[in-house]
Amino acid sequence: MLKLFEREQLNLAKLPAEQTAIEVRDLNLWFGDKHVLHNITMRIPRHRITALIGQSGCGKSTLISCFNRMNDLIDNSLTEGEIIIDGRNINHKKENLSTLRSNVGMVFQRPNPFPMSIYDNVCYGLRLQGIKQRRLLDDAVEQALIKAVLWDEVKDRLFETATTLSGGQQQRLVIARALALKPSILLLDEPTSALDPLTTLTIEELMADLKKHCTIVIVTHNMQQAARVSDYTAFLHQGELVEYSDSDTLFTLPHKKQTEDYITGRYG
Ligand SMILES: Nc1ncnc2c1ncn2[C@@H]1O[C@H](COP(=O)(O)OP(=O)(O)OP(=O)(O)O)[C@@H](O)[C@H]1O
């Protein structure tokens, strides 16, 4: 029922600025001579989950990494076009990248806790921001772990090393580490592909809950997962945005043949 309501309300092409978390305008990206993203234009709605799907190598990870300028870390990358977040073009050369990356958190395929305690992992970014008061850090750690649905499992072992946690707990810890910075956008690049099915379900339930706090963009190879968790889905093929709509439509009544071929497993 809620999805029908959303579909009626949110016209992705004409999404008003106040409902848009990320507006991508004519985005092109090259790695050396290789033109990887072609004229991507899209609006990603606020407080929703948007999935990026497509064949291996089509540019999903590259696109999601544009949203917090992670591709800047790759020597030969060149980006053209605009990405508007909070009214600013984050591709501007004067963008403050550490502020951007606090506001647009990122979680990768393999959980990557730092080799330190659970507590220190969660408040790592806050300490980098200069926050030292124990009471503030304690509160932030507790709130972030509650949001990541990990608090009950770790509240009695906050000072144990994070690497003693299970894979699913580590992934929720990494999500808590991003949440501690109160991001408005959370990027998840195949966050469950290294996890077993039950743990995957825990993370999917968590995503649905996190929409209350932030906008989520997820890259996934798993179409069942995209259909289950995402409100909107973008299908990419060879660096082009082929189709982008609410997930119910994309997975049941795709408009483009290429999309239909992909979701029915005819290629990829
Ligand atoms: N650092 C790099 N240097 C050169 N080419 C790269 C680099 N990173 C990615 N590419 C190329 O860019 C294209 C898009 O890669 P990307 O990782 O974004 O695809 P993807 O859709 O996320 O793939 P997968 O599903 O396999 O993770 C691929 O052809 C890839 O080989």
Tab-separated table of C-alpha atoms and ligand atoms in Angstrom:
chain	number	residue	atom	x	y	z
A	1	MET	CA	0.000	0.000	0.000
A	2	LEU	CA	2.799	2.343	0.989
A	3	LYS	CA	4.659	1.628	-2.259
A	4	LEU	CA	1.588	2.461	-4.358
A	5	PHE	CA	1.324	5.728	-2.505
A	6	GLU	CA	5.002	6.459	-3.119
A	7	ARG	CA	4.691	5.633	-6.820
A	8	GLU	CA	1.831	8.062	-7.215
A	9	GLN	CA	3.670	10.743	-5.296
A	10	LEU	CA	7.213	10.474	-6.577
A	11	ASN	CA	7.759	11.265	-10.219
A	12	LEU	CA	11.509	10.621	-10.417
A	13	ALA	CA	12.006	12.863	-13.444
A	14	LYS	CA	10.327	15.806	-11.775
A	15	LEU	CA	11.210	15.153	-8.162
A	16	PRO	CA	11.187	18.472	-6.295
A	17	ALA	CA	14.484	19.568	-4.735
A	18	GLU	CA	13.196	19.082	-1.172
A	19	GLN	CA	12.499	15.408	-1.908
A	20	THR	CA	15.787	14.851	-3.760
A	21	ALA	CA	18.802	13.566	-1.846
A	22	ILE	CA	21.135	13.343	-4.856
A	23	GLU	CA	20.664	14.947	-8.250
A	24	VAL	CA	23.014	13.662	-10.935
A	25	ARG	CA	23.321	15.850	-14.029
A	26	ASP	CA	25.059	14.633	-17.164
A	27	LEU	CA	27.680	12.643	-15.312
A	28	ASN	CA	30.545	11.174	-17.326
A	29	LEU	CA	33.553	9.357	-15.937
A	30	TRP	CA	36.709	8.020	-17.515
A	31	PHE	CA	39.445	5.766	-16.128
A	32	GLY	CA	42.299	6.728	-18.451
A	33	ASP	CA	40.972	6.203	-21.994
A	34	LYS	CA	38.089	4.086	-20.814
A	35	HIS	CA	34.760	5.917	-20.811
A	36	VAL	CA	32.969	4.151	-17.934
A	37	LEU	CA	29.902	6.315	-17.145
A	38	HIS	CA	27.931	7.946	-19.978
A	39	ASN	CA	25.697	10.985	-19.434
A	40	ILE	CA	24.016	9.731	-16.271
A	41	THR	CA	21.143	11.967	-15.190
A	42	MET	CA	18.930	10.916	-12.289
A	43	ARG	CA	17.323	12.094	-9.061
A	44	ILE	CA	17.596	9.878	-6.023
A	45	PRO	CA	14.746	10.381	-3.548
A	46	ARG	CA	15.323	11.300	0.062
A	47	HIS	CA	14.633	8.723	2.799
A	48	ARG	CA	14.148	5.914	0.334
A	49	ILE	CA	16.268	2.936	-0.730
A	50	THR	CA	17.518	3.075	-4.318
A	51	ALA	CA	19.232	0.036	-5.827
A	52	LEU	CA	21.753	0.083	-8.678
A	53	ILE	CA	21.714	-3.143	-10.691
A	54	GLY	CA	23.337	-4.390	-13.884
A	55	GLN	CA	25.915	-6.799	-15.258
A	56	SER	CA	29.378	-7.050	-13.799
A	57	GLY	CA	31.497	-4.154	-15.075
A	58	CYS	CA	28.541	-1.936	-16.071
A	59	GLY	CA	29.664	0.832	-13.692
A	60	LYS	CA	27.538	0.377	-10.541
A	61	SER	CA	30.418	0.697	-8.062
A	62	THR	CA	31.904	3.561	-10.041
A	63	LEU	CA	28.595	5.440	-9.971
A	64	ILE	CA	27.954	4.936	-6.248
A	65	SER	CA	31.557	5.993	-5.547
A	66	CYS	CA	30.903	9.286	-7.336
A	67	PHE	CA	28.438	10.209	-4.587
A	68	ASN	CA	31.218	10.715	-2.039
A	69	ARG	CA	34.057	11.306	-4.509
A	70	MET	CA	35.827	8.018	-3.749
A	71	ASN	CA	36.918	7.830	-7.404
A	72	ASP	CA	39.204	10.792	-6.660
A	73	LEU	CA	41.478	8.232	-4.998
A	74	ILE	CA	42.063	6.588	-8.391
A	75	ASP	CA	44.912	8.350	-10.191
A	76	ASN	CA	43.689	8.293	-13.767
A	77	SER	CA	40.000	9.067	-13.147
A	78	LEU	CA	38.311	12.066	-14.728
A	79	THR	CA	34.766	13.118	-13.863
A	80	GLU	CA	32.550	15.604	-15.692
A	81	GLY	CA	29.035	16.697	-14.821
A	82	GLU	CA	27.322	17.721	-11.614
A	83	ILE	CA	26.170	15.900	-8.514
A	84	ILE	CA	23.972	18.088	-6.346
A	85	ILE	CA	23.701	17.200	-2.664
A	86	ASP	CA	22.136	19.665	-0.227
A	87	GLY	CA	22.047	22.302	-2.970
A	88	ARG	CA	25.805	22.076	-3.711
A	89	ASN	CA	27.637	20.562	-6.652
A	90	ILE	CA	29.951	18.147	-4.813
A	91	ASN	CA	32.106	17.813	-7.950
A	92	HIS	CA	33.290	21.361	-7.426
A	93	LYS	CA	37.047	21.457	-6.842
A	94	LYS	CA	36.588	23.350	-3.573
A	95	GLU	CA	34.318	20.694	-2.033
A	96	ASN	CA	35.580	19.681	1.427
A	97	LEU	CA	35.983	15.931	1.002
A	98	SER	CA	36.163	14.968	4.667
A	99	THR	CA	32.915	16.842	5.387
A	100	LEU	CA	31.355	15.262	2.304
A	101	ARG	CA	32.408	11.748	3.362
A	102	SER	CA	31.005	12.257	6.879
A	103	ASN	CA	27.680	13.280	5.361
A	104	VAL	CA	27.744	10.557	2.710
A	105	GLY	CA	28.903	7.391	4.464
A	106	MET	CA	30.014	4.277	2.613
A	107	VAL	CA	29.984	0.583	3.484
A	108	PHE	CA	31.757	-1.980	1.324
A	109	GLN	CA	31.313	-5.632	0.424
A	110	ARG	CA	33.703	-7.003	3.042
A	111	PRO	CA	33.192	-5.739	6.579
A	112	ASN	CA	36.270	-3.651	7.387
A	113	PRO	CA	36.344	-2.916	11.127
A	114	PHE	CA	39.549	-1.247	12.266
A	115	PRO	CA	41.821	-3.376	14.493
A	116	MET	CA	40.648	-1.701	17.695
A	117	SER	CA	37.771	-2.037	20.157
A	118	ILE	CA	34.095	-1.957	19.179
A	119	TYR	CA	33.771	1.358	21.031
A	120	ASP	CA	36.795	2.915	19.324
A	121	ASN	CA	35.548	1.796	15.910
A	122	VAL	CA	32.219	3.548	16.343
A	123	CYS	CA	33.668	6.820	17.606
A	124	TYR	CA	36.645	6.838	15.221
A	125	GLY	CA	35.203	9.519	12.912
A	126	LEU	CA	33.928	11.626	15.819
A	127	ARG	CA	37.400	11.684	17.384
A	128	LEU	CA	38.829	12.719	14.007
A	129	GLN	CA	36.371	15.614	14.142
A	130	GLY	CA	37.941	16.599	17.478
A	131	ILE	CA	35.199	15.364	19.812
A	132	LYS	CA	36.861	14.261	23.057
A	133	GLN	CA	34.247	14.508	25.822
A	134	ARG	CA	33.588	11.031	27.118
A	135	ARG	CA	29.887	11.635	27.716
A	136	LEU	CA	29.316	12.784	24.120
A	137	LEU	CA	31.258	9.832	22.742
A	138	ASP	CA	29.423	7.351	25.007
A	139	ASP	CA	26.058	8.702	23.857
A	140	ALA	CA	27.023	8.686	20.173
A	141	VAL	CA	28.345	5.118	20.386
A	142	GLU	CA	25.176	3.898	22.091
A	143	GLN	CA	22.848	5.688	19.643
A	144	ALA	CA	24.747	4.483	16.567
A	145	LEU	CA	24.828	0.887	17.817
A	146	ILE	CA	21.106	1.026	18.606
A	147	LYS	CA	20.345	2.305	15.086
A	148	ALA	CA	22.516	-0.460	13.619
A	149	VAL	CA	20.611	-3.021	15.757
A	150	LEU	CA	23.829	-4.190	17.382
A	151	TRP	CA	23.648	-2.586	20.836
A	152	ASP	CA	22.022	-5.516	22.661
A	153	GLU	CA	24.645	-7.914	21.322
A	154	VAL	CA	27.689	-5.813	22.201
A	155	LYS	CA	26.783	-3.511	25.097
A	156	ASP	CA	28.634	-5.727	27.583
A	157	ARG	CA	31.750	-6.081	25.430
A	158	LEU	CA	32.325	-2.604	23.999
A	159	PHE	CA	36.042	-2.705	24.780
A	160	GLU	CA	36.719	-6.045	23.138
A	161	THR	CA	38.456	-5.969	19.797
A	162	ALA	CA	36.016	-5.641	16.881
A	163	THR	CA	37.583	-8.505	14.969
A	164	THR	CA	36.081	-10.954	17.503
A	165	LEU	CA	32.607	-10.177	16.105
A	166	SER	CA	30.897	-12.414	13.515
A	167	GLY	CA	30.778	-11.273	9.857
A	168	GLY	CA	27.217	-9.954	10.163
A	169	GLN	CA	28.019	-8.183	13.438
A	170	GLN	CA	31.123	-6.650	11.842
A	171	GLN	CA	29.046	-5.342	8.924
A	172	ARG	CA	26.525	-3.810	11.364
A	173	LEU	CA	29.456	-2.321	13.301
A	174	VAL	CA	30.789	-0.706	10.127
A	175	ILE	CA	27.285	0.658	9.472
A	176	ALA	CA	27.223	1.996	13.062
A	177	ARG	CA	30.613	3.644	12.452
A	178	ALA	CA	29.128	5.495	9.473
A	179	LEU	CA	25.904	6.320	11.365
A	180	ALA	CA	27.819	7.857	14.277
A	181	LEU	CA	28.610	10.769	11.955
A	182	LYS	CA	24.870	11.259	11.313
A	183	PRO	CA	25.136	10.983	7.538
A	184	SER	CA	22.217	12.090	5.415
A	185	ILE	CA	23.153	9.484	2.798
A	186	LEU	CA	24.472	5.944	3.241
A	187	LEU	CA	26.080	4.163	0.281
A	188	LEU	CA	26.148	0.381	0.463
A	189	ASP	CA	28.301	-1.377	-2.135
A	190	GLU	CA	27.209	-5.028	-2.149
A	191	PRO	CA	26.935	-5.004	1.649
A	192	THR	CA	25.731	-8.593	1.998
A	193	SER	CA	27.586	-10.465	-0.714
A	194	ALA	CA	30.084	-11.857	1.805
A	195	LEU	CA	27.364	-12.872	4.295
A	196	ASP	CA	25.216	-15.982	4.753
A	197	PRO	CA	21.459	-15.823	3.942
A	198	LEU	CA	20.282	-15.388	7.542
A	199	THR	CA	22.775	-12.612	8.249
A	200	THR	CA	21.816	-11.024	4.925
A	201	LEU	CA	18.221	-10.890	6.133
A	202	THR	CA	19.320	-9.080	9.311
A	203	ILE	CA	21.111	-6.434	7.242
A	204	GLU	CA	18.117	-6.087	4.888
A	205	GLU	CA	15.779	-5.529	7.848
A	206	LEU	CA	18.246	-2.994	9.175
A	207	MET	CA	18.233	-1.118	5.850
A	208	ALA	CA	14.462	-0.815	5.929
A	209	ASP	CA	14.730	0.683	9.403
A	210	LEU	CA	17.580	3.060	8.490
A	211	LYS	CA	15.451	4.826	5.862
A	212	LYS	CA	13.992	6.799	8.763
A	213	HIS	CA	17.403	8.342	9.388
A	214	CYS	CA	18.959	8.625	5.941
A	215	THR	CA	18.750	8.016	2.206
A	216	ILE	CA	20.202	4.681	1.138
A	217	VAL	CA	21.800	3.783	-2.190
A	218	ILE	CA	22.748	0.136	-2.598
A	219	VAL	CA	24.677	-1.722	-5.272
A	220	THR	CA	23.590	-5.319	-5.477
A	221	HIS	CA	24.080	-8.288	-7.798
A	222	ASN	CA	21.149	-9.984	-6.195
A	223	MET	CA	17.947	-9.040	-7.999
A	224	GLN	CA	15.745	-10.679	-5.385
A	225	GLN	CA	17.434	-8.459	-2.853
A	226	ALA	CA	16.905	-5.331	-4.974
A	227	ALA	CA	13.232	-6.235	-5.425
A	228	ARG	CA	12.847	-6.984	-1.686
A	229	VAL	CA	14.552	-3.996	-0.144
A	230	SER	CA	14.579	-1.116	-2.595
A	231	ASP	CA	11.862	1.426	-3.304
A	232	TYR	CA	13.494	2.478	-6.584
A	233	THR	CA	15.859	0.670	-8.934
A	234	ALA	CA	18.226	1.898	-11.621
A	235	PHE	CA	19.372	-0.562	-14.292
A	236	LEU	CA	22.743	0.252	-15.868
A	237	HIS	CA	24.221	-1.290	-18.984
A	238	GLN	CA	27.737	-0.512	-20.217
A	239	GLY	CA	27.833	2.701	-18.238
A	240	GLU	CA	24.447	3.993	-19.389
A	241	LEU	CA	21.329	4.375	-17.314
A	242	VAL	CA	18.857	2.236	-19.243
A	243	GLU	CA	15.851	2.358	-16.941
A	244	TYR	CA	15.068	3.888	-13.582
A	245	SER	CA	11.739	3.581	-11.835
A	246	ASP	CA	10.013	2.339	-8.724
A	247	SER	CA	11.143	-1.220	-8.062
A	248	ASP	CA	7.706	-2.797	-8.472
A	249	THR	CA	7.442	-1.475	-12.032
A	250	LEU	CA	11.037	-2.225	-12.967
A	251	PHE	CA	10.822	-5.836	-11.811
A	252	THR	CA	7.308	-6.596	-13.047
A	253	LEU	CA	6.645	-4.314	-16.028
A	254	PRO	CA	9.992	-2.991	-17.312
A	255	HIS	CA	9.648	-0.543	-20.191
A	256	LYS	CA	12.877	-1.448	-21.996
A	257	LYS	CA	13.700	-4.787	-23.580
A	258	GLN	CA	17.264	-4.634	-22.240
A	259	THR	CA	15.912	-4.388	-18.702
A	260	GLU	CA	13.533	-7.277	-19.276
A	261	ASP	CA	16.324	-9.421	-20.702
A	262	TYR	CA	18.495	-8.693	-17.685
A	263	ILE	CA	15.901	-9.312	-14.999
A	264	THR	CA	14.677	-12.484	-16.669
A	265	GLY	CA	18.247	-13.755	-16.822
A	266	ARG	CA	18.599	-13.693	-20.622
A	267	TYR	CA	22.002	-12.136	-20.200
A	268	GLY	CA	24.362	-11.229	-17.385
B	1	LIG	N1	40.687	1.722	-11.088
B	1	LIG	C1	40.248	1.420	-12.305
B	1	LIG	N2	41.012	1.602	-13.391
B	1	LIG	C2	40.575	1.283	-14.644
B	1	LIG	N3	39.358	0.754	-14.906
B	1	LIG	C3	38.553	0.531	-13.851
B	1	LIG	C4	38.936	0.844	-12.506
B	1	LIG	N4	37.904	0.513	-11.684
B	1	LIG	C5	36.924	0.014	-12.484
B	1	LIG	N5	37.314	0.039	-13.779
B	1	LIG	C6	36.526	-0.398	-14.933
B	1	LIG	O1	35.352	0.379	-14.962
B	1	LIG	C7	34.246	-0.413	-15.381
B	1	LIG	C8	33.149	-0.325	-14.343
B	1	LIG	O2	33.599	-0.975	-13.154
B	1	LIG	P1	32.698	-1.071	-11.859
B	1	LIG	O3	33.522	-1.692	-10.785
B	1	LIG	O4	32.075	0.236	-11.606
B	1	LIG	O5	31.564	-2.081	-12.361
B	1	LIG	P2	30.461	-2.836	-11.513
B	1	LIG	O6	29.203	-2.729	-12.299
B	1	LIG	O7	30.429	-2.339	-10.118
B	1	LIG	O8	31.014	-4.318	-11.573
B	1	LIG	P3	30.903	-5.527	-10.515
B	1	LIG	O9	29.451	-5.835	-10.459
B	1	LIG	O10	31.697	-6.613	-11.141
B	1	LIG	O11	31.460	-5.043	-9.210
B	1	LIG	C9	34.776	-1.815	-15.597
B	1	LIG	O12	35.035	-1.990	-16.955
B	1	LIG	C10	36.060	-1.828	-14.805
B	1	LIG	O13	36.983	-2.718	-15.370
